[in-house]
Short mmCIF file of C-alpha atoms and ligand atoms in Angstrom, two decimals:
data_model
loop_
_atom_site.label_atom_id
_atom_site.label_comp_id
_atom_site.label_asym_id
_atom_site.label_seq_id
_atom_site.Cartn_x
_atom_site.Cartn_y
_atom_site.Cartn_z
CA MET A 15 0.00 0.00 0.00
CA ALA A 16 2.75 2.43 0.96
CA ALA A 17 3.83 4.56 -1.96
CA ARG A 18 7.52 5.26 -2.26
CA GLN A 19 9.34 8.36 -3.32
CA PRO A 20 10.21 8.67 -7.00
CA PHE A 21 13.62 7.18 -7.67
CA THR A 22 16.39 8.71 -9.68
CA ASP A 23 17.16 7.24 -13.06
CA THR A 24 19.63 4.51 -12.12
CA ASP A 25 19.59 0.74 -12.53
CA THR A 26 19.40 0.21 -8.77
CA ALA A 27 16.48 2.55 -8.47
CA ASP A 28 14.69 0.82 -11.36
CA GLU A 29 15.28 -2.53 -9.69
CA ALA A 30 13.68 -1.15 -6.52
CA VAL A 31 10.68 0.00 -8.56
CA ARG A 32 10.38 -3.46 -10.09
CA THR A 33 10.18 -5.05 -6.63
CA THR A 34 7.00 -3.05 -6.00
CA CYS A 35 5.37 -5.43 -8.45
CA ASP A 36 5.93 -8.26 -5.95
CA ASP A 37 4.70 -6.09 -3.07
CA ALA A 38 1.40 -5.47 -4.83
CA SER A 39 0.93 -9.08 -5.95
CA THR A 40 1.75 -10.63 -2.59
CA CYS A 41 -0.66 -8.27 -0.82
CA LYS A 42 -3.39 -9.12 -3.34
CA ARG A 43 -2.60 -12.83 -3.01
CA PHE A 44 -2.96 -12.64 0.77
CA ALA A 45 -6.20 -10.62 0.68
CA THR A 46 -7.78 -13.05 -1.81
CA SER A 47 -6.71 -16.01 0.33
CA LYS A 48 -8.69 -14.41 3.15
CA GLY A 49 -11.76 -14.01 0.93
CA TYR A 50 -11.77 -10.24 0.39
CA TRP A 51 -12.45 -10.84 -3.30
CA LYS A 52 -12.09 -13.75 -5.69
CA ASP A 53 -9.09 -14.14 -7.98
CA PRO A 54 -8.53 -17.73 -9.11
CA TYR A 55 -5.53 -16.72 -11.26
CA ILE A 56 -3.22 -14.86 -8.89
CA GLN A 57 -2.01 -18.16 -7.35
CA TYR A 58 -0.29 -18.94 -10.68
CA PHE A 59 1.84 -15.83 -10.35
CA VAL A 60 2.35 -15.85 -6.59
CA ARG A 61 2.37 -19.41 -5.34
CA SER A 62 2.57 -18.87 -1.62
CA VAL A 63 0.01 -16.96 0.43
CA GLY A 64 2.94 -15.41 2.27
CA GLU A 65 3.12 -13.56 5.53
CA ARG A 66 0.01 -12.26 7.21
CA LYS A 67 -0.91 -8.67 6.31
CA ALA A 68 -2.68 -6.30 8.67
CA PRO A 69 -6.49 -6.03 8.24
CA GLU A 70 -6.31 -2.35 7.28
CA ILE A 71 -3.91 -3.26 4.45
CA ASN A 72 -6.29 -5.96 3.23
CA ARG A 73 -9.24 -3.58 3.35
CA GLY A 74 -7.20 -0.96 1.52
CA TYR A 75 -6.43 -3.41 -1.29
CA TYR A 76 -10.07 -4.47 -1.36
CA ALA A 77 -11.18 -0.86 -1.90
CA ARG A 78 -8.44 -0.31 -4.50
CA VAL A 79 -9.27 -3.40 -6.54
CA GLN A 80 -13.06 -2.96 -6.33
CA GLY A 81 -12.82 0.74 -7.17
CA MET A 82 -10.55 0.25 -10.19
CA ASN A 83 -12.61 -2.73 -11.44
CA HIS A 84 -15.81 -0.75 -11.13
CA LEU A 85 -14.60 2.08 -13.37
CA LEU A 86 -12.95 -0.30 -15.84
CA ASP A 87 -16.06 -2.49 -16.18
CA ALA A 88 -18.34 0.55 -16.56
CA PHE A 89 -16.19 1.83 -19.43
CA ILE A 90 -16.13 -1.52 -21.23
CA ARG A 91 -19.91 -1.92 -20.83
CA LYS A 92 -20.53 1.58 -22.10
CA ALA A 93 -18.39 0.86 -25.17
CA GLU A 94 -20.13 -2.53 -25.55
CA CYS A 95 -16.67 -4.11 -25.58
CA ASP A 96 -15.78 -2.24 -28.77
CA CYS A 97 -12.75 -0.68 -27.14
CA GLN A 98 -9.22 -1.36 -26.03
CA VAL A 99 -7.61 -1.30 -22.59
CA ILE A 100 -3.99 -0.43 -21.81
CA ASN A 101 -2.74 -1.31 -18.36
CA LEU A 102 0.42 0.75 -17.77
CA GLY A 103 2.79 -0.83 -15.23
CA ALA A 104 0.52 -3.87 -15.04
CA GLY A 105 2.95 -6.07 -13.11
CA LEU A 106 1.39 -9.48 -12.53
CA ASP A 107 -2.16 -8.17 -12.76
CA THR A 108 -4.83 -10.76 -13.64
CA THR A 109 -7.58 -8.52 -15.06
CA PHE A 110 -7.39 -10.07 -18.55
CA TRP A 111 -8.54 -13.44 -17.18
CA ARG A 112 -11.27 -11.89 -15.03
CA LEU A 113 -12.71 -10.03 -18.03
CA LYS A 114 -12.60 -13.19 -20.13
CA ASP A 115 -14.50 -15.14 -17.43
CA GLN A 116 -17.07 -12.35 -17.12
CA ASN A 117 -17.60 -12.07 -20.88
CA LEU A 118 -16.40 -8.53 -20.74
CA MET A 119 -13.41 -8.68 -23.05
CA PRO A 120 -12.43 -5.51 -24.89
CA ARG A 121 -11.29 -5.91 -28.50
CA LYS A 122 -7.75 -5.99 -27.23
CA PHE A 123 -6.18 -5.83 -23.79
CA PHE A 124 -2.64 -4.39 -23.65
CA GLU A 125 -0.23 -4.47 -20.75
CA VAL A 126 3.10 -2.69 -20.38
CA ASP A 127 5.82 -3.15 -17.79
CA PHE A 128 9.60 -3.34 -17.63
CA PRO A 129 10.97 -6.15 -19.85
CA THR A 130 12.18 -8.23 -16.87
CA ILE A 131 8.71 -8.18 -15.25
CA VAL A 132 7.11 -9.02 -18.59
CA ALA A 133 9.55 -11.94 -19.04
CA ARG A 134 8.47 -13.36 -15.66
CA LYS A 135 4.81 -12.94 -16.49
CA ILE A 136 5.20 -14.60 -19.89
CA HIS A 137 7.14 -17.49 -18.35
CA ASN A 138 4.24 -18.14 -15.95
CA ILE A 139 1.71 -17.92 -18.76
CA LYS A 140 3.70 -20.36 -20.90
CA THR A 141 4.03 -22.92 -18.14
CA LYS A 142 0.55 -22.73 -16.53
CA PRO A 143 -2.34 -24.00 -18.69
CA PRO A 144 -5.07 -22.14 -16.72
CA LEU A 145 -3.30 -18.94 -17.81
CA SER A 146 -2.43 -19.91 -21.39
CA LYS A 147 -5.71 -21.63 -22.31
CA PRO A 148 -7.89 -18.46 -22.32
CA ILE A 149 -5.31 -16.70 -24.50
CA ILE A 150 -5.26 -19.54 -27.02
CA GLU A 151 -9.07 -19.78 -26.96
CA THR A 152 -9.40 -16.13 -27.91
CA HIS A 153 -6.83 -16.34 -30.69
CA SER A 154 -7.88 -17.19 -34.23
CA THR A 155 -4.72 -18.48 -35.92
CA ASP A 156 -2.16 -21.15 -35.04
CA SER A 157 0.71 -18.73 -34.72
CA LEU A 158 0.93 -16.51 -31.71
CA LEU A 159 3.81 -14.16 -31.08
CA LEU A 160 5.56 -15.22 -27.92
CA ASP A 161 9.13 -14.34 -27.07
CA ALA A 162 10.94 -13.48 -23.87
CA HIS A 163 9.77 -9.87 -23.76
CA SER A 164 6.47 -9.79 -25.57
CA LEU A 165 3.31 -11.73 -26.15
CA ASP A 166 0.87 -10.83 -28.88
CA SER A 167 -2.39 -12.64 -29.50
CA ASP A 168 -5.65 -11.40 -31.06
CA ARG A 169 -7.06 -10.18 -27.74
CA TYR A 170 -4.14 -9.93 -25.31
CA CYS A 171 -0.78 -8.26 -25.71
CA ILE A 172 2.03 -7.85 -23.18
CA VAL A 173 4.81 -5.44 -24.05
CA GLY A 174 8.13 -4.91 -22.31
CA ALA A 175 8.86 -1.18 -22.34
CA ASP A 176 9.94 1.69 -20.15
CA LEU A 177 6.99 4.04 -19.61
CA ARG A 178 9.41 6.97 -19.39
CA ASP A 179 10.47 6.46 -23.01
CA ILE A 180 7.34 7.66 -24.79
CA SER A 181 8.48 7.31 -28.40
CA SER A 182 9.56 3.70 -27.92
CA LEU A 183 6.35 2.95 -25.99
CA ASP A 184 4.22 4.42 -28.77
CA GLU A 185 6.16 2.54 -31.45
CA LYS A 186 5.91 -0.81 -29.64
CA LEU A 187 2.18 -0.50 -28.96
CA LYS A 188 1.45 0.47 -32.57
CA LYS A 189 3.52 -2.48 -33.79
CA PHE A 190 1.04 -4.65 -31.87
CA GLN A 191 -2.00 -3.01 -33.51
CA LEU A 192 -2.91 -0.42 -30.93
CA ASN A 193 -5.71 1.50 -32.63
CA PRO A 194 -5.91 5.25 -31.81
CA GLU A 195 -9.43 5.38 -33.29
CA LEU A 196 -10.94 2.99 -30.73
CA PRO A 197 -12.36 4.15 -27.38
CA THR A 198 -9.46 3.49 -25.04
CA LEU A 199 -9.22 2.95 -21.34
CA LEU A 200 -5.80 3.55 -19.79
CA LEU A 201 -5.10 2.25 -16.32
CA SER A 202 -2.22 2.98 -13.99
CA GLU A 203 -2.51 1.39 -10.60
CA CYS A 204 0.20 2.67 -8.29
CA VAL A 205 2.66 3.36 -11.12
CA LEU A 206 2.99 7.10 -11.86
CA VAL A 207 4.22 7.72 -8.32
CA TYR A 208 7.48 5.96 -9.23
CA MET A 209 8.26 8.53 -11.91
CA THR A 210 9.20 12.16 -11.67
CA PRO A 211 6.29 14.60 -12.18
CA SER A 212 7.59 15.50 -15.64
CA GLN A 213 7.88 11.84 -16.69
CA SER A 214 4.35 11.01 -15.55
CA SER A 215 3.10 14.22 -17.12
CA ASN A 216 4.61 13.17 -20.47
CA LEU A 217 2.86 9.82 -20.26
CA VAL A 218 -0.52 11.33 -19.39
CA HIS A 219 -0.03 13.90 -22.13
CA TRP A 220 0.84 11.21 -24.70
CA ALA A 221 -2.39 9.39 -23.82
CA ALA A 222 -4.46 12.57 -24.23
CA GLU A 223 -2.84 13.35 -27.58
CA THR A 224 -3.07 9.83 -28.99
CA PHE A 225 -6.75 8.96 -28.37
CA HIS A 226 -9.83 11.06 -29.08
CA THR A 227 -12.19 9.02 -26.90
CA ALA A 228 -10.51 7.79 -23.78
CA MET A 229 -10.50 7.52 -20.05
CA PHE A 230 -7.41 7.40 -17.84
CA ILE A 231 -7.84 5.81 -14.42
CA ASN A 232 -5.06 6.32 -11.94
CA TYR A 233 -4.74 4.96 -8.43
CA GLU A 234 -2.39 6.62 -5.95
CA GLN A 235 -1.93 9.77 -3.92
CA LYS A 236 -4.38 12.54 -4.67
CA GLU A 237 -2.20 15.42 -5.67
CA ARG A 238 -0.25 13.63 -8.39
CA PHE A 239 -2.78 13.36 -11.18
CA LEU A 240 -2.21 15.84 -13.96
CA LYS A 241 -5.01 17.18 -16.07
CA THR A 242 -2.84 17.84 -19.13
CA SER A 243 -4.94 17.96 -22.29
CA TRP A 244 -7.86 16.01 -20.82
CA GLU A 245 -11.37 17.46 -21.05
CA ASN A 246 -12.47 16.38 -17.59
CA ALA A 247 -10.71 15.08 -14.52
CA ASP A 248 -12.04 13.97 -11.18
CA ALA A 249 -10.75 12.34 -8.03
CA LEU A 250 -12.21 10.62 -5.01
CA ASP A 251 -10.19 9.64 -1.98
CA MET A 252 -10.30 5.97 -1.08
CA MET A 253 -12.28 6.57 2.12
CA THR A 254 -15.06 8.06 0.01
CA ILE A 255 -14.83 5.19 -2.47
CA TYR A 256 -14.91 2.69 0.39
CA SER A 257 -18.14 4.28 1.59
CA MET A 258 -19.60 4.10 -1.95
CA LEU A 259 -18.85 0.40 -2.53
CA PRO A 260 -21.84 -1.96 -2.25
CA GLN A 261 -22.37 -1.92 1.50
CA GLU A 262 -23.48 -5.56 1.76
CA ASP A 263 -20.11 -6.61 0.42
CA VAL A 264 -18.29 -4.13 2.65
CA ALA A 265 -20.16 -5.60 5.65
CA ARG A 266 -19.11 -9.09 4.49
CA ILE A 267 -15.39 -8.23 4.27
CA GLU A 268 -15.50 -6.31 7.55
CA ARG A 269 -16.56 -9.56 9.22
CA LEU A 270 -13.52 -11.41 7.80
CA GLU A 271 -11.01 -9.88 10.20
CA PHE A 272 -11.37 -7.83 13.33
CA LEU A 273 -10.04 -4.29 13.00
CA ASP A 274 -9.44 -2.64 16.29
CA GLU A 275 -8.47 0.81 15.16
CA LYS A 276 -10.95 2.09 12.60
CA GLU A 277 -9.11 5.41 12.53
CA LEU A 278 -6.03 3.70 11.15
CA LEU A 279 -8.00 2.50 8.13
CA GLN A 280 -9.51 5.93 7.69
CA GLN A 281 -6.11 7.64 7.78
CA LEU A 282 -4.66 5.14 5.35
CA LEU A 283 -7.52 5.38 2.88
CA GLN A 284 -7.56 9.16 2.98
CA HIS A 285 -4.00 9.21 1.67
CA TYR A 286 -4.94 7.53 -1.58
CA SER A 287 -7.37 8.23 -4.33
CA ILE A 288 -8.66 7.04 -7.64
CA CYS A 289 -8.50 9.76 -10.25
CA TRP A 290 -9.95 9.57 -13.70
CA ALA A 291 -9.80 11.82 -16.70
CA THR A 292 -11.90 11.62 -19.85
CA LYS A 293 -12.07 12.73 -23.48
CA ASP A 294 -15.31 11.88 -25.17
CA LYS A 295 -15.40 12.70 -28.86
CA LEU A 296 -17.53 9.64 -29.59
CA ASN A 297 -20.03 10.66 -26.92
CA LEU A 298 -19.92 7.47 -24.93
CA GLY A 299 -21.55 9.52 -22.22
CA LYS A 300 -19.97 11.30 -19.31
CA THR A 301 -22.57 10.26 -16.78
CA THR A 302 -21.50 6.66 -16.85
CA LEU A 303 -17.84 7.52 -17.13
CA CYS A 304 -17.76 8.40 -13.48
CA PHE A 305 -17.84 6.64 -10.17
CA ARG A 306 -21.42 5.72 -9.46
CA TYR A 307 -23.06 2.49 -8.43
CA THR A 308 -26.50 2.17 -9.91
C1 LIG B 408 3.30 -1.05 -7.35
S1 LIG B 408 3.49 -2.01 -8.81
C2 LIG B 408 1.80 -2.13 -9.33
C3 LIG B 408 1.54 -3.28 -10.24
C4 LIG B 408 0.07 -3.38 -10.70
N1 LIG B 408 -0.34 -2.16 -11.39
C5 LIG B 408 -0.81 -3.64 -9.49
O1 LIG B 408 -1.40 -2.68 -8.98
O2 LIG B 408 -0.91 -4.79 -9.07
C6 LIG B 408 4.19 -0.83 -9.96
C7 LIG B 408 4.48 -1.44 -11.33
O3 LIG B 408 4.83 -0.41 -12.24
C8 LIG B 408 5.94 -0.83 -13.00
N2 LIG B 408 6.67 0.35 -13.44
C9 LIG B 408 7.05 1.41 -12.68
N3 LIG B 408 7.75 2.29 -13.43
C10 LIG B 408 7.80 1.78 -14.68
C11 LIG B 408 8.39 2.22 -15.91
N4 LIG B 408 9.09 3.35 -15.97
N5 LIG B 408 8.24 1.45 -17.01
C12 LIG B 408 7.56 0.28 -16.95
N6 LIG B 408 6.97 -0.19 -15.82
C13 LIG B 408 7.11 0.54 -14.70
C14 LIG B 408 6.75 -1.68 -12.03
O4 LIG B 408 7.66 -2.54 -12.69
C15 LIG B 408 5.64 -2.44 -11.31
O5 LIG B 408 5.27 -3.62 -11.95
#
């Protein structure tokens, strides 16, 4: 949960950033093992449940995952799946498989992370049939591009790239048929905080310039989201989002583990937010491109 300071541009610093991928996945693995939400695929990336995490951390991840999923699913539904998703700094995220199981697959789902993280992810996919089968099932030809640093199928693409190098990122994504004309949902879950403000600004700016109908969803500390070239931007802190989640489910997860100090959770959640920015040339509709449970 804890966000770290941006690192300077050295190999050691980049290695430290890459380890945050394991932090996020092990926390999600633990929370799902406790029943906070279901994720049958994360076990193939993180085998062991690992050390116990404090209840406020588990609740924080619950709010983060539910909040991000809610906005993502609303966008895909609004576009009737005729859209693409780009998860920036995806790490070992399992959203592709969840969307496939829920019949909510966009036309193509892209992920970007450092090449070494991508290599690990691809290795797991190659060696674990529950991960590879859905990719093969959604692919129309026999040949599927799969090498150490990239995977490209009809519906799922994983690209190894540095998000701070915009021209190479743009070139790689276009090589794998990124389509600027499609409604596009960009996600960054705890990623921009590891870059300098000017690097994250360049990335957000690139997204605004590249797509005419798009939404950018960003999870992290409130003050970091930049409105560069987006028509609308909004943010809600995670305490507010927690209070807006379906309260039956919140009551269910609150019974999973006893939390003595409610204030601790409140303080923690108030530090983080989900921000989203939109551009809506195709008129998908702003009302549904916001955080609202109906
Ligand atoms: C805290 S993890 C979050 C992973 C995933 N989004 C999640 O929430 O489970 C941050 C991820 O961003 C990736 N990342 C950070 N800076 C990056 C950069 N400049 N280029 C590519 N990936 C980067 C890291 O490698 C890591 O996988």
